[in-house]
Structures are given as structure tokens and as C-alpha cells.
PDB file of C-alpha atoms in Angstrom:
ATOM      1  CA  UNK A 288      96.439  34.282-130.350  1.00  0.00           C
ATOM      2  CA  UNK A 289      99.879  34.883-128.413  1.00  0.00           C
ATOM      3  CA  UNK A 290     102.608  37.801-128.426  1.00  0.00           C
ATOM      4  CA  UNK A 291     105.310  35.411-127.016  1.00  0.00           C
ATOM      5  CA  UNK A 292     106.693  34.835-130.337  1.00  0.00           C
ATOM      6  CA  UNK A 293     109.831  34.580-130.922  1.00  0.00           C
ATOM      7  CA  UNK A 294     112.559  34.463-133.050  1.00  0.00           C
ATOM      8  CA  UNK A 295     112.594  30.851-134.964  1.00  0.00           C
ATOM      9  CA  UNK A 296     108.762  30.439-133.935  1.00  0.00           C
ATOM     10  CA  UNK A 297     106.559  29.405-136.860  1.00  0.00           C
ATOM     11  CA  UNK A 298     104.226  30.911-137.582  1.00  0.00           C
ATOM     12  CA  UNK A 299     100.544  30.707-139.673  1.00  0.00           C
ATOM     13  CA  UNK A 300      99.339  33.825-140.489  1.00  0.00           C
ATOM     14  CA  UNK A 301      95.081  34.039-140.295  1.00  0.00           C
ATOM     15  CA  UNK A 302      93.380  33.742-143.377  1.00  0.00           C
ATOM     16  CA  UNK A 303      90.786  36.546-142.731  1.00  0.00           C
ATOM     17  CA  UNK A 304      89.786  39.286-145.196  1.00  0.00           C
ATOM     18  CA  UNK A 305      87.786  41.324-142.791  1.00  0.00           C
ATOM     19  CA  UNK A 306      86.218  44.478-144.875  1.00  0.00           C
ATOM     20  CA  UNK A 307      88.154  47.772-144.012  1.00  0.00           C
ATOM     21  CA  UNK A 308      91.758  49.396-143.226  1.00  0.00           C
ATOM     22  CA  UNK A 309      94.538  46.367-142.813  1.00  0.00           C
ATOM     23  CA  UNK A 310      97.694  46.771-143.178  1.00  0.00           C
ATOM     24  CA  UNK A 311      98.554  42.866-143.610  1.00  0.00           C
ATOM     25  CA  UNK A 312      99.123  42.309-147.173  1.00  0.00           C
ATOM     26  CA  UNK A 313      96.736  39.151-148.617  1.00  0.00           C
ATOM     27  CA  UNK A 314      99.186  37.461-150.021  1.00  0.00           C
ATOM     28  CA  UNK A 315     100.581  36.341-146.784  1.00  0.00           C
ATOM     29  CA  UNK A 316      97.509  35.218-145.459  1.00  0.00           C
ATOM     30  CA  UNK A 317      97.168  31.293-144.514  1.00  0.00           C
ATOM     31  CA  UNK A 318     100.750  30.952-144.985  1.00  0.00           C
ATOM     32  CA  UNK A 319     103.467  30.155-142.969  1.00  0.00           C
ATOM     33  CA  UNK A 320     106.762  32.068-141.970  1.00  0.00           C
ATOM     34  CA  UNK A 321     108.958  32.486-139.730  1.00  0.00           C
ATOM     35  CA  UNK A 322     109.573  34.845-136.807  1.00  0.00           C
ATOM     36  CA  UNK A 323     113.101  36.549-137.319  1.00  0.00           C
ATOM     37  CA  UNK A 324     112.707  39.865-134.528  1.00  0.00           C
ATOM     38  CA  UNK A 325     110.064  41.486-132.579  1.00  0.00           C
ATOM     39  CA  UNK A 326     110.027  45.067-132.493  1.00  0.00           C
ATOM     40  CA  UNK A 327     107.732  45.867-129.624  1.00  0.00           C
ATOM     41  CA  UNK A 328     104.962  47.510-128.722  1.00  0.00           C
ATOM     42  CA  UNK A 329     102.307  49.737-130.399  1.00  0.00           C
ATOM     43  CA  UNK A 330      99.386  51.243-130.668  1.00  0.00           C
ATOM     44  CA  UNK A 331      96.701  49.256-133.348  1.00  0.00           C
ATOM     45  CA  UNK A 332      97.125  51.100-136.747  1.00  0.00           C
ATOM     46  CA  UNK A 333      94.320  49.397-138.020  1.00  0.00           C
ATOM     47  CA  UNK A 334      91.878  51.268-135.004  1.00  0.00           C
ATOM     48  CA  UNK A 335      93.763  54.046-135.208  1.00  0.00           C
ATOM     49  CA  UNK A 336      92.776  54.526-139.172  1.00  0.00           C
ATOM     50  CA  UNK A 337      89.260  54.512-137.945  1.00  0.00           C
ATOM     51  CA  UNK A 338      90.022  57.167-135.123  1.00  0.00           C
ATOM     52  CA  UNK A 339      89.828  54.529-131.798  1.00  0.00           C
ATOM     53  CA  UNK A 340      92.070  53.081-129.924  1.00  0.00           C
ATOM     54  CA  UNK A 341      93.048  49.898-127.874  1.00  0.00           C
ATOM     55  CA  UNK A 342      95.075  47.435-126.219  1.00  0.00           C
ATOM     56  CA  UNK A 343      98.709  47.648-127.858  1.00  0.00           C
ATOM     57  CA  UNK A 344     100.196  45.443-130.246  1.00  0.00           C
ATOM     58  CA  UNK A 345     103.641  43.476-130.217  1.00  0.00           C
ATOM     59  CA  UNK A 346     104.936  43.536-133.669  1.00  0.00           C
ATOM     60  CA  UNK A 347     107.212  40.867-135.580  1.00  0.00           C
ATOM     61  CA  UNK A 348     108.903  40.460-138.375  1.00  0.00           C
ATOM     62  CA  UNK A 349     107.928  36.762-140.346  1.00  0.00           C
ATOM     63  CA  UNK A 350     110.677  35.430-142.851  1.00  0.00           C
ATOM     64  CA  UNK A 351     108.310  34.464-145.844  1.00  0.00           C
ATOM     65  CA  UNK A 352     110.261  31.986-148.359  1.00  0.00           C
ATOM     66  CA  UNK A 353     109.323  33.276-152.136  1.00  0.00           C
ATOM     67  CA  UNK A 354     108.428  30.310-152.636  1.00  0.00           C
ATOM     68  CA  UNK A 355     106.299  29.972-150.303  1.00  0.00           C
ATOM     69  CA  UNK A 356     103.908  32.395-151.885  1.00  0.00           C
ATOM     70  CA  UNK A 357     104.024  32.408-155.212  1.00  0.00           C
ATOM     71  CA  UNK A 358     104.498  28.646-156.718  1.00  0.00           C
ATOM     72  CA  UNK A 359     105.196  29.698-159.769  1.00  0.00           C
ATOM     73  CA  UNK A 360     108.589  31.843-157.848  1.00  0.00           C
ATOM     74  CA  UNK A 361     110.946  31.642-160.989  1.00  0.00           C
ATOM     75  CA  UNK A 362     113.933  32.736-159.327  1.00  0.00           C
ATOM     76  CA  UNK A 363     116.283  30.382-156.119  1.00  0.00           C
ATOM     77  CA  UNK A 364     114.539  28.665-153.916  1.00  0.00           C
ATOM     78  CA  UNK A 365     116.632  30.605-151.057  1.00  0.00           C
ATOM     79  CA  UNK A 366     114.589  33.809-151.739  1.00  0.00           C
ATOM     80  CA  UNK A 367     112.595  35.397-148.797  1.00  0.00           C
ATOM     81  CA  UNK A 368     110.975  38.253-147.876  1.00  0.00           C
ATOM     82  CA  UNK A 369     110.644  39.637-144.772  1.00  0.00           C
ATOM     83  CA  UNK A 370     106.848  41.448-143.247  1.00  0.00           C
ATOM     84  CA  UNK A 371     106.353  42.871-140.753  1.00  0.00           C
ATOM     85  CA  UNK A 372     102.914  41.431-138.705  1.00  0.00           C
ATOM     86  CA  UNK A 373     101.259  42.653-136.091  1.00  0.00           C
ATOM     87  CA  UNK A 374     100.246  39.690-133.141  1.00  0.00           C
ATOM     88  CA  UNK A 375      96.586  39.245-134.144  1.00  0.00           C
ATOM     89  CA  UNK A 376      97.258  37.970-137.649  1.00  0.00           C
ATOM     90  CA  UNK A 377      99.630  35.351-136.055  1.00  0.00           C
ATOM     91  CA  UNK A 378      99.275  31.992-135.625  1.00  0.00           C
ATOM     92  CA  UNK A 379     101.821  29.308-134.020  1.00  0.00           C
ATOM     93  CA  UNK A 380     101.993  27.497-136.639  1.00  0.00           C
TER      94      UNK A 380
END
């Protein structure tokens, strides 16, 4: 996994279902999107939820086509959804 993503990079969200507190929505796991921006690096909220610390993680905004998330989506094929995701959930697509 890499924190070297730049705007325009195609990424895939890790398809994982760990037990506990995770900020990554289930409906984007295993889906591909495009990085639109990097916010910076922050403490990992998944560790903070358990009063633990670790290295900071890069946070990205990733844009998904609604039709890629929901195959029966009835809206415009141009509709998108932007979601903030931490680097450890992302892989190059």
C-alpha cells in the first residue's frame, strides 16, 4: 500500500471486513475510483477509537461513479460520490 497517490490516480478500495471501528464504508470496499485530492496525513482514527496510536496516515478524497457502486442506480450515469479514505485502504487499480 502506498501513500504516493496523486490526483487522477485510479485506485481500488481494499475488500476487507475486519471487526471493530472502521471508517471505510462497506459499499465502497472492492470498488475502484479516482483520487481527486490529498488532504494531508493524520492520526489513524481506527487506532484512536481504541486509545492507541501509530504512524500518521495520508487521507485522500476518492471519486466513485454511482453506477459502479450500485449497478441498478437509476440516476444520471455522470453522477459521482466523493469519499474520504485513508491510504491503508487503497491500492493502485
